Each structure stands twice: as structure tokens, then as C-alpha cells.
Coordinates of C-alpha atoms and ligand atoms in Angstrom, one line a residue:
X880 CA -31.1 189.7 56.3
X881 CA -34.3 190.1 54.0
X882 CA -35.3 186.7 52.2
X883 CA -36.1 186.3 48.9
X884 CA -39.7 186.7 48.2
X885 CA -42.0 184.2 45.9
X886 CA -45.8 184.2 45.2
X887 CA -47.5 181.4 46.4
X888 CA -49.2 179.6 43.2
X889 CA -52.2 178.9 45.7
X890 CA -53.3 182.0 47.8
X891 CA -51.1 184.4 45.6
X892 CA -49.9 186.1 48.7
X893 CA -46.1 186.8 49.0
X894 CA -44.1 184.9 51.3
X895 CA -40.2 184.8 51.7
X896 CA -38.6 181.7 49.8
X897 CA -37.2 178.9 52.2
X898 CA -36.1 176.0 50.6
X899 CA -36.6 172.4 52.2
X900 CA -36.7 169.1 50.9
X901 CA -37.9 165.7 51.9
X902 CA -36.7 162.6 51.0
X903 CA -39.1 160.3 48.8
X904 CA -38.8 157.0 47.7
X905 CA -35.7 155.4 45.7
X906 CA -33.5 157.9 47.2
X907 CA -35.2 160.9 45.6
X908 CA -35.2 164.3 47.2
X909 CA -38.6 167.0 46.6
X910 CA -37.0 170.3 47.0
X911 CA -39.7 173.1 47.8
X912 CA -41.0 176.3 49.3
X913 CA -43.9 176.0 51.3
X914 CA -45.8 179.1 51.6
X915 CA -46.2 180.8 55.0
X916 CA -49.7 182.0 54.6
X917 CA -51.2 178.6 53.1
X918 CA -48.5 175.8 53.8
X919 CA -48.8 174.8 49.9
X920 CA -45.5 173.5 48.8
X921 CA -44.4 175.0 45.5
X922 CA -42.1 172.3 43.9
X923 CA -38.4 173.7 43.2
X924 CA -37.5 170.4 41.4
X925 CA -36.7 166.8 42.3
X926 CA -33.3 165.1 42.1
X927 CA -32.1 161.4 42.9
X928 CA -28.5 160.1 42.7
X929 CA -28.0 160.3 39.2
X930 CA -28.5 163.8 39.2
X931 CA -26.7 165.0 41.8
X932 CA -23.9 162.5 40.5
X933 CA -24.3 165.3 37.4
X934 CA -24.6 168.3 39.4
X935 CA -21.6 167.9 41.2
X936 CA -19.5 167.3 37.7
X937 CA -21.1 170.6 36.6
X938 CA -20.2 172.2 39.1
X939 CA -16.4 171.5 38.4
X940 CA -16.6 171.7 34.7
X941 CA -15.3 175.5 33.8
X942 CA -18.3 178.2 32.5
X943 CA -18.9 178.7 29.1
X944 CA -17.6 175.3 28.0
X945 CA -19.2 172.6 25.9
X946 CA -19.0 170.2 28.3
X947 CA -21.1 172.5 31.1
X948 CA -23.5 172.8 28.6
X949 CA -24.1 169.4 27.9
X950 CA -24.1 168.3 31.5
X951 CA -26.9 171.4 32.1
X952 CA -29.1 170.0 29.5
X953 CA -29.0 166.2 30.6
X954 CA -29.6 167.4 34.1
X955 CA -32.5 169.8 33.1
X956 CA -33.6 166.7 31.2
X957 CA -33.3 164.2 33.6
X958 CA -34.8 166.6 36.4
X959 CA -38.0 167.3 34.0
X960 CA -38.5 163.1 33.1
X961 CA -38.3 162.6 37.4
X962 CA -40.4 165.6 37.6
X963 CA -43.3 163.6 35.4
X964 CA -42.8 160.6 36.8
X965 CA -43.6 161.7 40.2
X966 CA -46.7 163.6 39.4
X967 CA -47.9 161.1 37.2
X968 CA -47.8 158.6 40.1
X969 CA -49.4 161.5 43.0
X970 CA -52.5 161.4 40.4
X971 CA -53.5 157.8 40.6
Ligands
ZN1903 ZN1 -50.0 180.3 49.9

């Protein structure tokens, strides 16, 4: 079966999308592609407890309803804050 295909951000070569994820810190999880050309790790997103607490509501919580939505924007929100957070603290 073909795999999906990304672009690499780094070498800009194509490479077929296989997701891994290693666990950080405070029970956080870095989900990525890494590229097959380059080995950079293109960052899919982060999620901890919380928001896989969230996740797994959402995923239960019938389509098109108000409460789906909200539970996609606090994850998408909560996902972006960890998302800072950790690449604030890589830079130092
Ligand atoms: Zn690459």
C-alpha cells in the first residue's frame, strides 16, 4: 500500500509520512515525521494527558454538534499553548 507523501521542511525532498512519537517529559508525547532523506523530524503536534483526556470525549461526542466543536477548539488550543511551551524551552 502507497504511503502518504509529505515535503520535508529541511531538504524539501518528498518522503512518505510515518508517524512516531516519543515520550517527553511530564507525560507529554512529540508526535512526528521524520524525513527519510534528512532524518529532520517535522513536528505533527504534542499532546499530554489532558489532551488526550479531550480527544477521547471528542471522539464520542456526535459530528456537527456544539459540544464537538467546543471540545476541537480547547484541544486545538491547548495543543498550540504545549506546542509554545516546548519550543520556547528547546531555545534556551
Ligand atoms: Zn529532509
Amino acid at each position: 500500500m502507497a504511503k502518504e507523501m509529505y515535503v520535508c521542511n529541511e531538504c524539501g525532498k518528498h518522503t512518505p509520512l510515518v508517524q512516531k512519537f516519543d515520550n517527553l517529559t511530564n507525560g507529554v508525547e512529540h508526535h512526528y515525521a521524520e524525513c527519510q532523506s534528512c532524518g529532520y523530524r517535522s513536528t505533527i503536534f504534542y499532546t499530554n494527558s489532558e489532551i488526550k483526556a479531550l480527544m477521547y470525549q471528542q471522539k464520542k461526542t456526535a459530528f456537527f454538534t456544539k459540544k464537538k466543536e467546543r471540545l476541537t477548539k480547547k484541544i486545538q488550543t491547548l495543543m498550540g499553548d504545549l506546542k509554545n511551551e516546548i519550543e520556547a524551552n528547546s531555545h534556551e
